[in-house]
Every structure is written in structure tokens, then in C-alpha cells.
Amino acid sequence: MTDETVLAERRGPVSLLTLNRPEKLNAMSLEMKEALIRALRTADADPAVRAIVLTGAGDKSFVAGADIAEFSGRTGIDQWRMYERGTLYDAVERLETPAIAMINGYCFGGGLELAMACDIRIASDRATLGQTEINIGIVPGGGASQRLPRLVGLGTAMKLTLTGERIDAAEAQRIGLVDEVVPHARLERRAFDIADRIASKSALAVRLAKAAIRASARLPLDQGLRYEQSLFALAMSSEDKEEGVAAFLEKREAKWKDR
Ligand code: COA
């Protein structure tokens, strides 16, 4: 399927979504964000899709932020109405399917916010990252003030956001902003290795595990632990639990039913 600004490709159980505006370093226009929301919903609703990989077209950029050209003339009321319709970042946050950001180059502003809304971030050794809104006189509006400190701590989030500095992939990994850095030529293979490995598990167990870990960002510890116990109890009553345990004891591969 091709929607000018977002390319959607199925590779076995993995949906690869590519932001496709390389001449503008994949800066996200409103049209592109809407197209990506639609593509994400389609992928998430398809039971055959067991993981989603998000990346940018071309060899230089993941996403160089929101389209800055669209900011001129936009009013506060315009912006408020956009938020009321729901954002791309909300859409990524709500995915039940695990989402991997395959960061293949520039990853700035809204691009970094998009990557942070995903579940796992794998970066090319050529990637450069930054929460750079301050450089154009604005502040992050796609979740960075909340997700960045949760990933890297308050001080580092402050430093990145208030200075607008760009960091390389190695530094991003050191501070916990990305989970792995791989040589550029191996980026796609590594991202798909991870996606395929997730896809080989019980989709039900994957979704429960994702829901529990996601809850850690919004629940106090005691409630989060209780929520984990509820999901563990739910997993206990699944057909895949019986199958997984039997397969282990019989020393064979499990055949998941995803229920
Ligand atoms: N919005 C709109 N257009 C953008 C853009 C953005 N966020 N980022 C890059 N572009 C456009 C440039 O205007 C340029 O368009 P043009 O060829 O029509 O002039 C094209 O993409 C290539 O960018 P260019 O700046 O020439 O490439 P570069 O390799 O020299 O620099 C960046 C790359 C990413 C460092 C630089 O483009 C940049 O700083 N972009 C803004 C990043 C940012 O701060 N984003 C968050 C904003 S909230």
C-alpha cells in the first residue's frame, strides 16, 4: 500500500511504515501525521501484524521534526483544535502491537517524540538526535516533557531540552535514549531481527507484557505491581500458557493460538 507521505509494507508478520518525504528530511506535515495515524490503526487492527517498525525514507533522516513551515501563522486556537482531534503521539501510545523506531538518521523535535512514543528504539551509528524546539523559540508539544525525563532522568532531559543540543547515537545510548546502536548497514536487519523475534511469541503474552510495562509510566508502584499481578493471573488462564508449558515439558516448539 502506498499513501504518498507514508509507505506501508508487510514483511511477514511485521508492518514496516516509512515516512516518505526525503527531500524535506521526512519533516512531518499535518497531512503526513494523519496518514501515519491511519496506517498505524490499520496495522494495529490486523491480527496478522505482530510488530510494527517505523522509519524514515532515504539515507539521511528518520524525522527532522514537525514541518516548521506549517508553524508560521498557526494560532493557539488552531493548535488547541488539533490536540482535541488527538495526536500522532497518542495514536502510537495506544497501539497494542509493539512498535520499534528504526532511527536511520536525523531524529529531532517531533521525530524524537515519535521515537519516544514507540516501545523500542534502535539507532544507526549515523543517527543524530535532539529535542531541538527551543532553537526556534518554542517548546516540545508531542510528549517530550514527560517521556524524555522518564527515559533519561530530569537533569539530562532539562539539558537536552533547554540547550537544544544535538547528540550522536553513542551518547543517546549512553543516556538511555536509544536501546541499541548498530552500524548503519546492519540497522534494518537488526530492527527486523527484534521484530521477528517478538512476532514469534504468543501475541497475547506480548500484549499483556507491553500493557504492564507501559503502566509503569503512569501508575504508582503499588498500583503498578497489582496491575502486573492481574495481567499475570489473566495469562494463567490463557490457552497459550497451557501450550507454552506443555511445549517446554515435551521439549518441542510451542504453537501459539494468541488466546
Ligand atoms: N521542517 C520543515 N522543513 C525542514 C525541516 C523541518 N523540521 N527540517 C529540514 N527541512 C527542510 C529544509 O528546509 C530543506 O528544505 P529546502 O531544500 O527546500 O531548503 C531540506 O529539508 C533539507 O534540509 P537542510 O537544512 O538543507 O539539510 P542539512 O543536512 O543541512 O540540515 C538539519 C539538516 C536537520 C540539521 C536541519 O534541516 C535542521 O536543523 N532542521 C530542523 C530540525 C529541528 O529543529 N526540528 C524540530 C523543530 S520543532
Coordinates of N, CA, C and O in Angstrom, one line a residue, residues 58-177:
G58 N 15.0 7.3 2.7 CA 16.3 7.9 2.4 C 17.3 7.5 3.4 O 17.0 6.8 4.3
D59 N 18.5 8.0 3.1 CA 19.7 7.5 3.9 C 20.1 8.5 5.0 O 21.0 8.2 5.7
K60 N 19.4 9.6 5.1 CA 19.9 10.7 5.9 C 19.1 10.9 7.2 O 19.6 11.3 8.2
S61 N 17.8 10.7 7.1 CA 16.9 11.2 8.2 C 15.8 10.2 8.6 O 15.2 9.5 7.7
F62 N 15.6 10.1 9.9 CA 14.4 9.4 10.4 C 13.3 10.4 10.3 O 12.5 10.4 9.3
V63 N 13.3 11.4 11.1 CA 12.3 12.5 11.0 C 13.0 13.8 11.6 O 13.3 13.8 12.8
A64 N 13.1 14.8 10.7 CA 13.7 16.1 11.2 C 12.7 17.0 11.9 O 12.8 18.2 11.7
G65 N 11.8 16.4 12.6 CA 10.8 17.2 13.4 C 9.5 17.4 12.6 O 9.3 16.9 11.5
A66 N 8.6 18.2 13.3 CA 7.4 18.6 12.6 C 7.8 19.6 11.5 O 8.9 20.1 11.5
D67 N 6.9 19.8 10.5 CA 7.2 20.7 9.4 C 7.1 22.1 9.9 O 6.0 22.6 10.2
I68 N 8.3 22.7 10.1 CA 8.4 24.1 10.7 C 7.6 25.1 9.8 O 7.0 26.0 10.4
A69 N 7.6 24.9 8.5 CA 6.9 25.8 7.6 C 5.4 25.9 8.0 O 4.8 27.0 7.9
E70 N 4.8 24.9 8.5 CA 3.4 24.9 8.9 C 3.2 25.7 10.2 O 2.0 25.9 10.5
F71 N 4.2 26.0 10.9 CA 4.0 26.7 12.2 C 3.7 28.2 12.0 O 3.1 28.8 12.8
S72 N 4.3 28.8 10.9 CA 4.1 30.2 10.7 C 2.6 30.5 10.4 O 2.0 29.8 9.6
G73 N 2.0 31.4 11.2 CA 0.6 31.8 11.0 C -0.3 30.9 11.9 O -1.5 31.3 12.0
R74 N 0.1 29.8 12.4 CA -0.8 28.9 13.2 C -1.1 29.6 14.5 O -0.2 30.1 15.2
T75 N -2.3 29.7 14.9 CA -2.7 30.3 16.2 C -2.8 29.3 17.3 O -2.9 28.1 17.0
G76 N -2.9 29.8 18.5 CA -3.1 28.9 19.7 C -4.4 28.2 19.6 O -4.5 27.0 19.9
I77 N -5.4 28.8 19.0 CA -6.7 28.1 18.9 C -6.6 27.0 17.9 O -7.1 25.9 18.1
D78 N -5.9 27.3 16.7 CA -5.7 26.2 15.7 C -5.0 25.0 16.4 O -5.4 23.9 16.2
Q79 N -4.0 25.3 17.2 CA -3.2 24.2 17.8 C -4.1 23.5 18.8 O -4.0 22.2 18.9
W80 N -4.9 24.2 19.6 CA -5.8 23.5 20.6 C -6.7 22.6 19.8 O -7.0 21.5 20.3
R81 N -7.3 23.0 18.7 CA -8.2 22.2 18.0 C -7.5 20.9 17.5 O -8.1 19.8 17.5
M82 N -6.3 21.1 17.1 CA -5.5 19.9 16.6 C -5.4 18.9 17.7 O -5.5 17.7 17.5
Y83 N -5.0 19.4 18.9 CA -4.9 18.5 20.1 C -6.2 17.8 20.4 O -6.2 16.6 20.7
E84 N -7.3 18.5 20.2 CA -8.6 17.9 20.5 C -9.0 16.8 19.6 O -9.7 15.9 20.0
R85 N -8.4 16.8 18.4 CA -8.7 15.7 17.4 C -7.8 14.5 17.8 O -8.0 13.4 17.2
G86 N -6.9 14.7 18.7 CA -6.0 13.5 19.0 C -4.7 13.6 18.2 O -4.7 14.0 17.0
T87 N -3.6 13.2 18.8 CA -2.3 13.4 18.1 C -1.7 12.1 17.7 O -2.1 11.0 18.1
L88 N -0.7 12.2 16.8 CA 0.0 11.0 16.4 C 0.6 10.3 17.6 O 0.7 9.1 17.6
Y89 N 1.1 11.1 18.5 CA 1.8 10.5 19.7 C 0.9 9.7 20.5 O 1.2 8.7 21.1
D90 N -0.4 10.2 20.7 CA -1.4 9.5 21.4 C -1.7 8.2 20.6 O -1.9 7.1 21.2
A91 N -1.7 8.3 19.3 CA -2.0 7.1 18.5 C -1.0 6.0 18.7 O -1.2 4.8 18.8
V92 N 0.3 6.4 18.7 CA 1.4 5.5 19.0 C 1.3 4.9 20.4 O 1.4 3.7 20.6
E93 N 1.0 5.8 21.3 CA 0.9 5.3 22.7 C -0.2 4.3 22.9 O 0.0 3.3 23.7
R94 N -1.2 4.4 22.1 CA -2.4 3.5 22.3 C -2.2 2.1 21.5 O -3.1 1.3 21.7
L95 N -1.2 2.0 20.7 CA -1.0 0.8 20.0 C -0.9 -0.4 20.9 O -0.2 -0.4 21.9
E96 N -1.6 -1.5 20.5 CA -1.4 -2.7 21.3 C -0.3 -3.5 20.7 O 0.4 -4.3 21.4
T97 N 0.0 -3.4 19.4 CA 1.1 -4.0 18.8 C 2.4 -3.3 19.2 O 2.5 -2.1 19.1
P98 N 3.5 -4.1 19.5 CA 4.7 -3.4 19.8 C 5.3 -2.6 18.6 O 5.2 -3.1 17.5
A99 N 5.8 -1.5 18.9 CA 6.3 -0.6 17.8 C 7.8 -0.3 18.1 O 8.2 0.1 19.2
I100 N 8.6 -0.5 17.0 CA 10.0 -0.3 17.1 C 10.4 0.9 16.2 O 10.0 1.0 15.0
A101 N 11.1 1.9 16.8 CA 11.6 3.0 16.0 C 12.9 2.6 15.4 O 13.8 2.3 16.2
M102 N 13.0 2.6 14.1 CA 14.3 2.3 13.4 C 14.9 3.6 13.0 O 14.6 4.2 11.9
I103 N 15.8 4.2 13.8 CA 16.2 5.6 13.7 C 17.4 5.6 12.7 O 18.6 5.3 13.1
N104 N 17.2 6.0 11.5 CA 18.2 5.8 10.4 C 18.9 7.1 10.1 O 19.7 7.2 9.1
G105 N 18.8 8.1 11.0 CA 19.5 9.4 10.7 C 19.0 10.5 11.6 O 18.7 10.2 12.8
Y106 N 18.8 11.7 11.1 CA 18.3 12.8 11.9 C 17.0 12.5 12.7 O 16.1 11.9 12.1
C107 N 17.0 12.8 13.9 CA 15.8 12.5 14.8 C 15.7 13.7 15.7 O 16.3 13.7 16.8
F108 N 14.9 14.7 15.3 CA 14.8 15.9 16.0 C 13.4 16.3 16.4 O 12.5 15.9 15.6
G109 N 13.2 17.0 17.4 CA 11.9 17.6 17.8 C 10.9 16.5 17.8 O 10.9 15.5 18.6
G110 N 9.8 16.7 17.0 CA 8.7 15.8 16.9 C 9.2 14.4 16.5 O 8.5 13.4 16.8
G111 N 10.3 14.3 15.8 CA 10.8 13.0 15.3 C 11.3 12.2 16.6 O 11.0 11.0 16.7
L112 N 12.0 12.9 17.5 CA 12.4 12.2 18.7 C 11.2 11.9 19.6 O 11.1 10.8 20.2
E113 N 10.2 12.8 19.6 CA 8.9 12.5 20.3 C 8.2 11.3 19.8 O 7.7 10.4 20.5
L114 N 8.2 11.1 18.4 CA 7.7 9.9 17.8 C 8.4 8.7 18.2 O 7.8 7.7 18.6
A115 N 9.7 8.8 18.2 CA 10.6 7.6 18.6 C 10.3 7.3 20.0 O 10.3 6.1 20.4
M116 N 10.2 8.3 20.9 CA 10.0 8.0 22.3 C 8.6 7.4 22.6 O 8.5 6.7 23.6
A117 N 7.6 7.7 21.8 CA 6.3 7.1 22.0 C 6.3 5.6 21.6 O 5.4 4.9 22.0
C118 N 7.3 5.2 20.8 CA 7.4 3.8 20.4 C 7.9 3.0 21.6 O 8.4 3.5 22.6
D119 N 7.9 1.6 21.5 CA 8.3 0.8 22.6 C 9.8 0.5 22.7 O 10.4 0.3 23.8
I120 N 10.5 0.5 21.5 CA 11.9 0.1 21.5 C 12.5 1.1 20.4 O 11.9 1.4 19.4
R121 N 13.7 1.6 20.7 CA 14.4 2.4 19.8 C 15.8 1.8 19.4 O 16.6 1.6 20.3
I122 N 15.9 1.6 18.1 CA 17.2 1.1 17.6 C 17.7 2.1 16.6 O 17.0 2.6 15.7
A123 N 19.0 2.5 16.8 CA 19.6 3.6 16.0 C 20.7 3.2 15.2 O 21.6 2.4 15.6
S124 N 20.9 3.8 14.0 CA 22.1 3.7 13.2 C 23.2 4.5 13.9 O 22.9 5.5 14.6
D125 N 24.4 4.0 13.7 CA 25.6 4.8 14.3 C 25.7 6.1 13.6 O 26.5 7.0 14.0
R126 N 24.9 6.4 12.5 CA 25.0 7.7 11.9 C 23.9 8.6 12.4 O 23.8 9.8 12.0
A127 N 23.0 8.1 13.3 CA 21.9 9.0 13.8 C 22.4 10.1 14.6 O 23.4 10.0 15.3
T128 N 21.6 11.2 14.5 CA 21.8 12.4 15.4 C 20.5 12.7 16.0 O 19.5 12.7 15.3
L129 N 20.5 12.9 17.3 CA 19.2 13.1 18.0 C 19.2 14.4 18.8 O 20.2 14.9 19.2
G130 N 18.0 15.0 18.9 CA 17.9 16.3 19.7 C 16.5 16.7 19.9 O 15.6 16.4 19.1
Q131 N 16.3 17.3 21.1 CA 15.0 17.9 21.4 C 15.1 19.4 21.1 O 15.3 20.1 22.1
T132 N 15.0 19.7 19.9 CA 15.5 21.0 19.4 C 14.5 22.2 19.3 O 14.9 23.2 18.7
E133 N 13.3 22.0 19.8 CA 12.3 23.0 19.6 C 12.8 24.4 20.1 O 12.4 25.4 19.5
I134 N 13.5 24.4 21.2 CA 13.9 25.7 21.8 C 14.7 26.6 20.8 O 14.7 27.8 20.9
N135 N 15.4 25.9 19.8 CA 16.2 26.7 18.8 C 15.3 27.5 17.9 O 15.8 28.5 17.3
I136 N 14.0 27.2 17.8 CA 13.1 28.0 17.0 C 12.1 28.8 17.9 O 11.0 29.2 17.5
G137 N 12.4 28.9 19.2 CA 11.6 29.7 20.1 C 10.3 29.1 20.6 O 9.4 29.8 21.0
I138 N 10.2 27.7 20.5 CA 9.1 27.1 21.1 C 9.5 26.0 22.0 O 10.7 25.9 22.4
V139 N 8.5 25.2 22.5 CA 8.8 24.1 23.4 C 8.3 22.8 22.9 O 7.4 22.8 21.9
P140 N 8.7 21.7 23.4 CA 8.1 20.4 22.9 C 6.6 20.3 23.1 O 6.1 20.8 24.2
G141 N 5.9 19.8 22.1 CA 4.4 19.7 22.3 C 3.9 18.3 22.0 O 2.7 18.1 21.9
G142 N 4.8 17.4 21.8 CA 4.4 16.0 21.4 C 4.8 15.0 22.4 O 5.0 13.8 22.1
G143 N 4.9 15.4 23.7 CA 5.2 14.5 24.8 C 6.5 14.5 25.4 O 6.8 13.8 26.4
A144 N 7.5 15.2 24.8 CA 8.9 15.1 25.3 C 9.1 15.6 26.7 O 9.9 15.0 27.4
S145 N 8.3 16.5 27.2 CA 8.5 17.0 28.6 C 8.2 15.9 29.6 O 8.6 15.9 30.7
Q146 N 7.4 14.9 29.2 CA 7.0 13.8 30.1 C 7.8 12.5 29.7 O 8.2 11.8 30.7
R147 N 8.0 12.2 28.5 CA 8.6 10.9 28.1 C 10.1 11.0 28.2 O 10.8 10.1 28.6
L148 N 10.7 12.2 27.9 CA 12.2 12.3 27.9 C 12.7 12.1 29.3 O 13.6 11.3 29.5
P149 N 12.2 12.8 30.4 CA 12.7 12.6 31.7 C 12.5 11.2 32.2 O 13.3 10.7 33.0
R150 N 11.4 10.5 31.8 CA 11.2 9.1 32.2 C 12.3 8.2 31.6 O 12.7 7.2 32.2
L151 N 12.8 8.6 30.4 CA 13.9 7.7 29.8 C 15.3 8.1 30.3 O 16.1 7.2 30.5
V152 N 15.5 9.4 30.4 CA 16.9 9.8 30.7 C 17.1 10.5 32.0 O 18.3 10.8 32.4
G153 N 16.1 10.7 32.8 CA 16.2 11.4 34.1 C 16.0 12.9 33.9 O 16.1 13.5 32.8
L154 N 15.6 13.6 35.0 CA 15.3 15.0 34.9 C 16.4 15.9 34.4 O 16.1 16.8 33.5
G155 N 17.6 15.8 35.0 CA 18.7 16.7 34.6 C 19.0 16.6 33.1 O 19.2 17.6 32.5
T156 N 19.2 15.4 32.6 CA 19.5 15.2 31.2 C 18.4 15.7 30.3 O 18.7 16.3 29.3
A157 N 17.2 15.5 30.7 CA 16.0 15.9 29.9 C 16.1 17.5 29.9 O 15.9 18.1 28.8
M158 N 16.3 18.1 31.0 CA 16.4 19.6 31.1 C 17.6 20.0 30.1 O 17.4 21.0 29.3
K159 N 18.7 19.4 30.3 CA 19.9 19.8 29.5 C 19.6 19.7 28.0 O 19.8 20.7 27.2
L160 N 19.0 18.6 27.5 CA 18.7 18.4 26.1 C 17.7 19.4 25.6 O 17.8 20.0 24.6
T161 N 16.6 19.6 26.4 CA 15.5 20.5 26.0 C 15.9 22.0 26.1 O 15.4 22.7 25.2
L162 N 16.6 22.4 27.1 CA 16.9 23.8 27.3 C 18.0 24.3 26.4 O 18.1 25.4 26.0
T163 N 19.0 23.4 26.1 CA 20.1 23.8 25.2 C 19.7 23.5 23.7 O 20.4 24.1 22.8
G164 N 18.8 22.6 23.5 CA 18.5 22.2 22.1 C 19.7 21.5 21.4 O 19.7 21.5 20.1
E165 N 20.7 21.0 22.1 CA 21.9 20.4 21.5 C 21.5 19.1 20.8 O 20.6 18.4 21.2
R166 N 22.4 18.8 19.8 CA 22.2 17.5 19.1 C 23.3 16.6 19.7 O 24.4 16.9 19.9
I167 N 22.9 15.3 19.8 CA 23.8 14.3 20.3 C 23.9 13.2 19.3 O 23.0 12.9 18.6
D168 N 25.1 12.5 19.4 CA 25.2 11.4 18.4 C 24.6 10.1 19.0 O 24.2 10.1 20.2
A169 N 24.6 9.0 18.2 CA 23.9 7.8 18.6 C 24.5 7.2 19.9 O 23.8 6.7 20.8
A170 N 25.9 7.2 19.9 CA 26.6 6.6 21.1 C 26.2 7.3 22.4 O 25.9 6.6 23.4
E171 N 26.1 8.6 22.3 CA 25.7 9.4 23.5 C 24.2 9.1 23.9 O 23.9 8.9 25.0
A172 N 23.4 9.0 22.8 CA 22.0 8.7 23.1 C 21.8 7.3 23.7 O 21.0 7.1 24.6
Q173 N 22.7 6.3 23.4 CA 22.6 5.0 24.0 C 23.1 5.1 25.5 O 22.6 4.6 26.4
R174 N 24.2 5.9 25.6 CA 24.8 6.0 27.0 C 23.7 6.6 28.0 O 23.7 6.1 29.1
I175 N 22.9 7.5 27.5 CA 21.9 8.1 28.5 C 20.6 7.4 28.5 O 19.7 7.8 29.2
G176 N 20.5 6.3 27.7 CA 19.3 5.5 27.7 C 18.2 6.0 26.8 O 17.0 5.6 26.9
L177 N 18.5 6.9 25.9 CA 17.5 7.4 25.0 C 17.2 6.5 23.8 O 16.1 6.4 23.3

